[in-house]
Coordinates of C-alpha atoms and ligand atoms in Angstrom, one line a residue:
X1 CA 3.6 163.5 28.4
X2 CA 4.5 166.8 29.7
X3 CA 6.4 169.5 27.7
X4 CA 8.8 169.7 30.8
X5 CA 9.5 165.9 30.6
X6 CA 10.0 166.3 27.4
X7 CA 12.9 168.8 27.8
X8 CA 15.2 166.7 29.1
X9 CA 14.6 163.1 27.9
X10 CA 14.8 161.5 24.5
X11 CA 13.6 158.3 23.0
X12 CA 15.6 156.1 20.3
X13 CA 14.3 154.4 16.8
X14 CA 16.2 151.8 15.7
X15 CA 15.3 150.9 12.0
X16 CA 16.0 147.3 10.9
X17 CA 15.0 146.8 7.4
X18 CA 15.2 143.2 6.7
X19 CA 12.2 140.9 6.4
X20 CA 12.6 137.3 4.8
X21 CA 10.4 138.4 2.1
X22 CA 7.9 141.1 1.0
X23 CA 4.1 141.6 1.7
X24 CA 2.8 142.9 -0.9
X25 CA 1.4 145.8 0.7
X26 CA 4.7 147.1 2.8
X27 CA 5.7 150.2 1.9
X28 CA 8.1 151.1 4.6
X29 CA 11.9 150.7 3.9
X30 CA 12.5 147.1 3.8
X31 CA 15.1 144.7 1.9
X32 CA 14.2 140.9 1.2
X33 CA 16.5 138.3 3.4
X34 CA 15.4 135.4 2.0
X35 CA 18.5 133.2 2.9
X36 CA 17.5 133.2 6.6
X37 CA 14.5 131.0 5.4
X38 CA 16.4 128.5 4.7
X39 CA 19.7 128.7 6.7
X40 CA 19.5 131.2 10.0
X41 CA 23.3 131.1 10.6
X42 CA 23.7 132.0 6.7
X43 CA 27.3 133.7 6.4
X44 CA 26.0 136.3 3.7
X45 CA 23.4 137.8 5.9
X46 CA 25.6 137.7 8.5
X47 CA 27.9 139.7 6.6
X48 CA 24.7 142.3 5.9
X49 CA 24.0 142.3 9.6
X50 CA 27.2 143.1 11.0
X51 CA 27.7 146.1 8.4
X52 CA 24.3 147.5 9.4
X53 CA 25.3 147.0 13.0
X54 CA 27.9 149.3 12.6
X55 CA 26.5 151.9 10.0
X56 CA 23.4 152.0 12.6
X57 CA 25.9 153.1 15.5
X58 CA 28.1 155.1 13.5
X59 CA 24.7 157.1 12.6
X60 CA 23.8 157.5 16.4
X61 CA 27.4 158.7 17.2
X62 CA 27.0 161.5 14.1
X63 CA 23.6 162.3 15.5
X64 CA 23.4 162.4 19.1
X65 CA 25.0 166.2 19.4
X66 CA 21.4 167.7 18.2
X67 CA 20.0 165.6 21.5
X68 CA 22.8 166.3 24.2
X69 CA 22.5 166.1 27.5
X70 CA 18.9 164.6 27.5
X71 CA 18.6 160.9 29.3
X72 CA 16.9 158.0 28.2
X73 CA 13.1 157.3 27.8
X74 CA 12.6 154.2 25.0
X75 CA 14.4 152.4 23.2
X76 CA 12.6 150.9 20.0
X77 CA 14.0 148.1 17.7
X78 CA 11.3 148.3 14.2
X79 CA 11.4 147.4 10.8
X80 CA 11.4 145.7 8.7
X81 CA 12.1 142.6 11.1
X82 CA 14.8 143.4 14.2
X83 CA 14.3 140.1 15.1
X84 CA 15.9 138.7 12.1
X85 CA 19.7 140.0 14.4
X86 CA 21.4 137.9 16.5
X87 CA 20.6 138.9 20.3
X88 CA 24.2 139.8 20.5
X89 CA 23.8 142.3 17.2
X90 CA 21.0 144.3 19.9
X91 CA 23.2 144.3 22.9
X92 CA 25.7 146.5 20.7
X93 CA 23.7 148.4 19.4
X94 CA 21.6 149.0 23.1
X95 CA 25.2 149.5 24.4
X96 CA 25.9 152.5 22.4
X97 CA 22.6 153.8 22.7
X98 CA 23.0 153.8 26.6
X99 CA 26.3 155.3 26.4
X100 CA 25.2 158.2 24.1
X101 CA 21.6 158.8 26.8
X102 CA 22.3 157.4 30.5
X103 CA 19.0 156.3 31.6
X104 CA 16.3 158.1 33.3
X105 CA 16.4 156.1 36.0
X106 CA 19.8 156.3 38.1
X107 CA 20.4 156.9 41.1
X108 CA 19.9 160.5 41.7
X109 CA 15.8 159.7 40.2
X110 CA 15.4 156.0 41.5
X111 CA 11.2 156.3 40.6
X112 CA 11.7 157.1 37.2
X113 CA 10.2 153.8 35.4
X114 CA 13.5 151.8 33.8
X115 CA 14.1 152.0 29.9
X116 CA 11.1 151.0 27.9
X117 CA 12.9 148.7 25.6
X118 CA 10.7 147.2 22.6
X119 CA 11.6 145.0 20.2
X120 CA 9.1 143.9 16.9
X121 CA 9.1 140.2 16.1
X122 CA 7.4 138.3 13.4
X123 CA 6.3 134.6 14.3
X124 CA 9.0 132.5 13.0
X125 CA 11.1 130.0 14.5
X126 CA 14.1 131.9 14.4
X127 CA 12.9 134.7 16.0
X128 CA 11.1 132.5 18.3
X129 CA 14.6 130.4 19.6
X130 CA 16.3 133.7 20.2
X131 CA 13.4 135.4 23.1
X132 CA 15.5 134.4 26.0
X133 CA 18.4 136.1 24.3
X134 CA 16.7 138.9 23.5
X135 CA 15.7 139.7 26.8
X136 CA 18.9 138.3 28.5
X137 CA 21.6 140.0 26.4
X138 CA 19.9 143.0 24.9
X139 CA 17.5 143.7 27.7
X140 CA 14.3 143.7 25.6
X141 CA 11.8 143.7 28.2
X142 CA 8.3 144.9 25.8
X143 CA 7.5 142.4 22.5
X144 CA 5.7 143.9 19.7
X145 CA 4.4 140.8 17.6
X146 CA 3.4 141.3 14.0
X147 CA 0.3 138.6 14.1
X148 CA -2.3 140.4 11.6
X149 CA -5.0 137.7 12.0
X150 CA -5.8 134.5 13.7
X151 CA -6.7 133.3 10.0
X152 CA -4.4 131.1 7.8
X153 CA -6.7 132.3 4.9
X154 CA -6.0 136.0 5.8
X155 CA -2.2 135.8 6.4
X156 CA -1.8 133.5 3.0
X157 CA -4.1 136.2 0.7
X158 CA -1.9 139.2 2.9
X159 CA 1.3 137.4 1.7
X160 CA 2.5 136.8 5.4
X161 CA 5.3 134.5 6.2
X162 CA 3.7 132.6 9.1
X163 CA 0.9 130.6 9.5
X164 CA -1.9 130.9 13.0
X165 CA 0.6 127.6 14.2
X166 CA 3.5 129.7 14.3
X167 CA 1.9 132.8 16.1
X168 CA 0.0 130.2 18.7
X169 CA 4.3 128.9 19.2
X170 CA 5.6 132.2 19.2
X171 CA 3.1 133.9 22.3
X172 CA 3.5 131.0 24.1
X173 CA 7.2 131.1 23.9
X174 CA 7.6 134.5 24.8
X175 CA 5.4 134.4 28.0
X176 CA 7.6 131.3 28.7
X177 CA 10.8 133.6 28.4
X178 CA 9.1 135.5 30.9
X179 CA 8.1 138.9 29.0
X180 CA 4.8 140.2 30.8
X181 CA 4.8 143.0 28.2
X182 CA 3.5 141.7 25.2
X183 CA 1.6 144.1 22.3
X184 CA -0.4 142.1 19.4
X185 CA -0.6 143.2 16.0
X186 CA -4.1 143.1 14.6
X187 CA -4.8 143.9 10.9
X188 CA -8.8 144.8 10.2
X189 CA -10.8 145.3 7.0
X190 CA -8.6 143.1 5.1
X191 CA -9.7 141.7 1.7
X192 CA -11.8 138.7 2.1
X193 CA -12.8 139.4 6.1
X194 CA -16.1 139.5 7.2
X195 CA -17.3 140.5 10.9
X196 CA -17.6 137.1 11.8
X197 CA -13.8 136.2 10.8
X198 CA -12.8 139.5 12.8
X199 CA -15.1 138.5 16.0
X200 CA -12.7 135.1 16.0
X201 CA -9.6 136.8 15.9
X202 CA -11.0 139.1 18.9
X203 CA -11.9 135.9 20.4
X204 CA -8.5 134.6 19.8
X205 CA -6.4 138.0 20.6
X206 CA -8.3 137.8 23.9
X207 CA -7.4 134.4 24.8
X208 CA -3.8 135.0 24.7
X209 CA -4.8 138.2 27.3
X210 CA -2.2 140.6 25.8
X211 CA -1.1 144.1 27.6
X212 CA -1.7 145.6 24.2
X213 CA -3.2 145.9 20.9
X214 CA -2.9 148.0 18.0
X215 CA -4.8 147.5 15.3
X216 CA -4.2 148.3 11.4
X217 CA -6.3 149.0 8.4
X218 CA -4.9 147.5 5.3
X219 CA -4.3 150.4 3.0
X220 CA -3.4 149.7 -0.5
X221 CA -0.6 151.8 -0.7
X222 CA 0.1 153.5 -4.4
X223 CA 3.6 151.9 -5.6
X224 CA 2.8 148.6 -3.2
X225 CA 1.6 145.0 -5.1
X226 CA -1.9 145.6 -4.1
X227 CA -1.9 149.2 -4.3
X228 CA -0.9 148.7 -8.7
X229 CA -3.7 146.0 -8.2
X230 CA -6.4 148.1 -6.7
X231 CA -5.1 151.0 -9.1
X232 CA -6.3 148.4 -12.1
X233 CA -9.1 147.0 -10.7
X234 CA -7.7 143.7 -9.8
X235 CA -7.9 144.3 -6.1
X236 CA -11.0 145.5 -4.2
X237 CA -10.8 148.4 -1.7
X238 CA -13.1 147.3 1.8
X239 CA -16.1 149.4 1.8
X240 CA -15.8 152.5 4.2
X241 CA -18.1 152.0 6.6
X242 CA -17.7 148.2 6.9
X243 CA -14.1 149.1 8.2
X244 CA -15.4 151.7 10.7
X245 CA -18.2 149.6 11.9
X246 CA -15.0 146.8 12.4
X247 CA -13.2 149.3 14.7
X248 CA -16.4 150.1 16.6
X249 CA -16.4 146.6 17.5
X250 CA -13.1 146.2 18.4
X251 CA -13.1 148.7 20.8
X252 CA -16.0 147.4 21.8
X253 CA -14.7 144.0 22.3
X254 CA -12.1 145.5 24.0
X255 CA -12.8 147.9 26.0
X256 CA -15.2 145.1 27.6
X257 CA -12.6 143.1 28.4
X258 CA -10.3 146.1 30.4
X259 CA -8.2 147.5 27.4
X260 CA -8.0 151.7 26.4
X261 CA -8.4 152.9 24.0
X262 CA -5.5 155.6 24.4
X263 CA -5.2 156.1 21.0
X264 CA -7.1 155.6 17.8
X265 CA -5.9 152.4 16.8
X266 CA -3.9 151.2 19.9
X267 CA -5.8 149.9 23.1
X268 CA -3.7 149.0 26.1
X269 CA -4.7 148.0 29.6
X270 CA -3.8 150.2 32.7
X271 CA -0.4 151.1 32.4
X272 CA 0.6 149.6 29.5
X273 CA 0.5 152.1 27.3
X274 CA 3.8 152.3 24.8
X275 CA 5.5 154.8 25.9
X276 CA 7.4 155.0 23.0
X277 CA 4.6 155.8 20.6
X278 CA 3.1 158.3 22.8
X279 CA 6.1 160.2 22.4
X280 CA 5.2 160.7 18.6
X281 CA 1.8 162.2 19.2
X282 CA 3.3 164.2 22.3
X283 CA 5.7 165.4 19.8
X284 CA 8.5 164.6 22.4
X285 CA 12.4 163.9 20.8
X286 CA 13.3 160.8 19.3
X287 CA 16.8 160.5 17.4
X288 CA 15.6 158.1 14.7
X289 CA 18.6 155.9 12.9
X290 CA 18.8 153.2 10.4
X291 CA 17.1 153.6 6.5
X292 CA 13.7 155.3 6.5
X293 CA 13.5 156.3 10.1
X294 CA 12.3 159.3 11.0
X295 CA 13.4 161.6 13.7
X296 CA 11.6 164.2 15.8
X297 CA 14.7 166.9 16.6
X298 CA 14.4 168.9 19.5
X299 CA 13.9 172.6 19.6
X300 CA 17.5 174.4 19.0
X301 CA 18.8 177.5 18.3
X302 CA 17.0 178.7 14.7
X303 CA 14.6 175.9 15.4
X304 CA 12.1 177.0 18.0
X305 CA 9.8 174.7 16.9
X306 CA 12.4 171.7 16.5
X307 CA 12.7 169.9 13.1
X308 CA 12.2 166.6 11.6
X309 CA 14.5 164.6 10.0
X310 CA 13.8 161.8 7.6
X311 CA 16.8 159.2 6.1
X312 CA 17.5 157.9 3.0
X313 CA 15.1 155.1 2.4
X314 CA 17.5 152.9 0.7
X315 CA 19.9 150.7 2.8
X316 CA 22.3 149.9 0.7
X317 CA 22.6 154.1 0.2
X318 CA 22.2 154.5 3.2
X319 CA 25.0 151.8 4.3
X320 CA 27.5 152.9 1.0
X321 CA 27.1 156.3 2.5
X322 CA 28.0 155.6 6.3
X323 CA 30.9 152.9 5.6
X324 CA 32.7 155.5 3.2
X325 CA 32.8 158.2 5.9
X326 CA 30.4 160.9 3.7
X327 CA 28.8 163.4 5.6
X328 CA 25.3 162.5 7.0
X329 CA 22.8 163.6 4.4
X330 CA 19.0 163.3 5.4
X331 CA 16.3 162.0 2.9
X332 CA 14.4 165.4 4.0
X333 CA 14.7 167.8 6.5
X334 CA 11.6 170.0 7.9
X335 CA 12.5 172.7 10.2
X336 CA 9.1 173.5 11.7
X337 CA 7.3 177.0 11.8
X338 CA 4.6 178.2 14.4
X339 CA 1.8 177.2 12.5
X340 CA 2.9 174.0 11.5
X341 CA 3.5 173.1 15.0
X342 CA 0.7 174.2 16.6
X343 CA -1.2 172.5 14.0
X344 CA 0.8 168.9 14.4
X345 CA 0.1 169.7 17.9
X346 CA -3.8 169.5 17.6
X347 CA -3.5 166.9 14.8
X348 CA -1.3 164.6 17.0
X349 CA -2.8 165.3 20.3
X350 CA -7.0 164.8 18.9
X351 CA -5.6 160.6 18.2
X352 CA -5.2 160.0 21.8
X353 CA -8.0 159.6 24.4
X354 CA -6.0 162.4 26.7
X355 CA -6.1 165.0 23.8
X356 CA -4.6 168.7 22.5
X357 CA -3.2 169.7 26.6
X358 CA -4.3 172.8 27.2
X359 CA -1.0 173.2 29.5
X360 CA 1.3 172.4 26.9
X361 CA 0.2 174.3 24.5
X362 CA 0.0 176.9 26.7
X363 CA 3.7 176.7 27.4
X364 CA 5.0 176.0 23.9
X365 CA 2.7 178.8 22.3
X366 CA 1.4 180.9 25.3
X367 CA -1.9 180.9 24.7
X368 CA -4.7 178.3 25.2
X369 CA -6.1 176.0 22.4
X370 CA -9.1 177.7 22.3
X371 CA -7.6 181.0 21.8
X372 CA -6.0 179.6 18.3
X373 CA -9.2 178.2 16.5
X374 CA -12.0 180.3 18.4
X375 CA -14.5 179.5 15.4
X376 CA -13.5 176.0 15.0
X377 CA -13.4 174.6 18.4
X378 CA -17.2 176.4 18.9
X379 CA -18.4 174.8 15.4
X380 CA -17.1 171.1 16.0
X381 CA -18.5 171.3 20.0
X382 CA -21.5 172.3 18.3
X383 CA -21.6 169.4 16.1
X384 CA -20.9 166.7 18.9
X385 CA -17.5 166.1 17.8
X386 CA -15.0 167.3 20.4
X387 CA -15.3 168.4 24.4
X388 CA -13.6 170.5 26.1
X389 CA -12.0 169.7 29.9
X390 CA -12.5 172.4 32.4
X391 CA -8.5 172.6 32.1
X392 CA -9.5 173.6 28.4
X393 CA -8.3 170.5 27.0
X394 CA -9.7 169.3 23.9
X395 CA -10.7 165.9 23.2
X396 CA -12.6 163.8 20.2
X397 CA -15.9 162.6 21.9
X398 CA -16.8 158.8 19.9
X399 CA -18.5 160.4 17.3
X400 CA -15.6 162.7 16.2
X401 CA -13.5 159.3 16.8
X402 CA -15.2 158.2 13.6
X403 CA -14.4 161.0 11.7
X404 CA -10.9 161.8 13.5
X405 CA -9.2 162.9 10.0
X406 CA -12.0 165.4 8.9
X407 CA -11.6 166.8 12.5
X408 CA -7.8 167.3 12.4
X409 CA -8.0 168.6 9.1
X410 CA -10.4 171.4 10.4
X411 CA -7.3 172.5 12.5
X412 CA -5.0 173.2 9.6
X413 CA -4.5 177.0 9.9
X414 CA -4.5 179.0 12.8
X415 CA -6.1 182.1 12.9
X416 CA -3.5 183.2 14.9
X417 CA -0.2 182.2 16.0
X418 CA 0.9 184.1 20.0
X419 CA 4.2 183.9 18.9
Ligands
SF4_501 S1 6.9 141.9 7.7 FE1 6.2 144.0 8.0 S2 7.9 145.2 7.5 FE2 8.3 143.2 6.7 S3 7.5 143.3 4.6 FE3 5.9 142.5 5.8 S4 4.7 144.4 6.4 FE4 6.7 145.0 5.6

């Protein structure tokens, strides 16, 4: 995505934080909805659900000024589990949202591609009677579906709601209600798995022929279940260099059969890249609502760089402080310098296939990559870990793929900053 693109268009997060129960190694901002196991139509959650409605589009209508006059891109419904709200809950929120950003695509720029509209679903039957809605009423038109593994022995030991019967239901169902944008969740290097339990889940991703994949690592993150389990020993942490050697061979697996991959851990085939996501690693704007989301702001007067703003991770703060009219208060606020930027920029840009755009940074920095880390970019050529375009873009080659984080890490601090 090009800087200029990027000036006038925005993308939206929605953040939806229920899930009808825990895994125990979640740690993004989620509260436990148990009662829609066993009654969907139950009044209480109801009750939560129309409240969050509301706080969620109050939030966009206190937050849209800082992203005036830009148009819409994507629209993403995460979580937690969005498709734990009624269809008609997500055709009011997607209402506001397209009456705060008129799409890109009007009739003054009839090429631009439509709204990019993305909802995450969990296999569930609930979820799974409500696809037509989704796509009827709230114009959903790209499923993200949290699968994990094809293993019943995986999802039990990773605490996971649904069973491989349930996720076989749920694809099938949702090509049935007609969405021909479908992306796969796919957890690797989890607990008990061994290559041959990741080459059936390969097998089985395949058979389903998804338009994308990403793929996960289980991290046992500190303050998580697992992560005060592997803290005391209880929990074993997958060995390194099995996990690497299990992303080799998913790309491998994948790449055979005709999918990218565009980023480190996201393979898509031709043209069905999420535009969404690439929006993070392009650094492009996205007004972020809900509890826990994050927001990239655009670049603004005393921000030249933009900012990035990050909410209160608790909903019911979050919700008390909405419904009782306070003033918007973020979790944190970053407004970004020069050297931070330029530095997201190359640590951002290195995870995708395309890599750090010599054009844009040109633009936002006036100078070219090269110019910024003259030592660096010579020292990891050398070593066979980047290449350089003849536009002077810079790129991880595969063996810099498999140490992506040392490489980004070599790109902390500029020598110099052009402005
Ligand atoms: S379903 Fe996803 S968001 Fe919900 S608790 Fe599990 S990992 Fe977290």
């Amino acid at each position: 995505m090009h800087k200029t693109q990027q000036e006038k268009d925005v993308g939206v997060y929605v953040h939806v934080p229920f899930c009808v129960r825990i895994c125990p190694y979640c740690d993004f901002a989620v509260e436990a909805a148990p009662e829609l196991l066993r009654d969907p139509a139950a009044e209480v959650f109801r009750d939560r659900e129309d409240r969050t409605v509301s706080a969620l589009i109050a939030e966009l209508e206190a937050r849209r000024t800082a992203f005036a006059g830009r148009r819409l891109s994507t629209l993403y419904f995460g979580g937690g589990t969005p498709g734990l709200l009624r269809a008609e809950s997500l055709a009011r929120i997607r209402e506001a949202v397209w009456s705060a950003f008129p799409p890109l695509a009007d009739a003054q720029s009839p090429s631009a591609p439509p709204v990019e509209v993305t909802l995450e679903v969990n296999p569930s039957t609930l979820e799974r009677d409500r696809l037509k809605a989704f796509a009827e009423q709230a114009g959903v038109n790209r499923l993200s579906v949290g699968v994990q593994s094809f293993d019943d022995s995986v999802l039990k030991a990773l605490g996971r709601a649904h069973g491989v019967d349930e996720i076989h239901r749920t694809l099938q169902a949702a090509r049935s209600a007609g969405f021909d944008n479908l992306s796969l969740d796919l957890m690797f290097a989890v607990l008990h798995q061994t290559p041959s339990m990741l080459e059936a889940d390969l097998e089985a991703v395949l058979a389903f022929q998804p338009e994308h994949v990403s793929t996960y690592e289980l991290v046992h993150e500190p303050g998580t279940p697992f992560g005060r389990a592997a803290q005391s020993g209880q929990l074993e942490t997958f060995d390194e260099d099995g996990a690497a050697d299990m992303l080799l061979r998913i790309e491998s697996v994948l790449g055979e059969a005709g999918y990218e991959r565009y980023e480190l851990t996201n393979f898509a085939r031709p043209g069905r890249a999420s535009r969404h996501n690439q929006r993070y690693w392009a650094r492009a704007p996205v007004l972020a609502i809900g509890p826990g989301a994050h927001s990239t702001d655009p670049v603004a007067p005393g921000r030249p760089f933009g900012a990035r703003i990050g909410n209160e991770r608790s909903w019911s703060v979050w919700l008390e402080r909405i419904e009782t009219g306070q003033p918007l208060a973020p979790g944190s606020e970053e407004i970004l310098e020069a050297g931070q930027a330029l530095s997201e920029a190359f640590f951002l840009g290195l995870r995708t296939r395309a890599g750090v755009s010599a054009a844009g940074i040109q633009t936002e920095f006036g100078a070219s990559p090269r110019s910024f880390y003259p030592e660096t970019v010579e020292r990891l050529m050398g070593a066979g870990l980047i290449v350089e375009s003849p536009a002077g873009d810079l790129a991880l080659t595969s063996r810099g793929r498999l140490l992506a984080d040392e490489v980004a890490a070599a790109f902390v601090s500029p020598d110099a900053i052009a402005r």
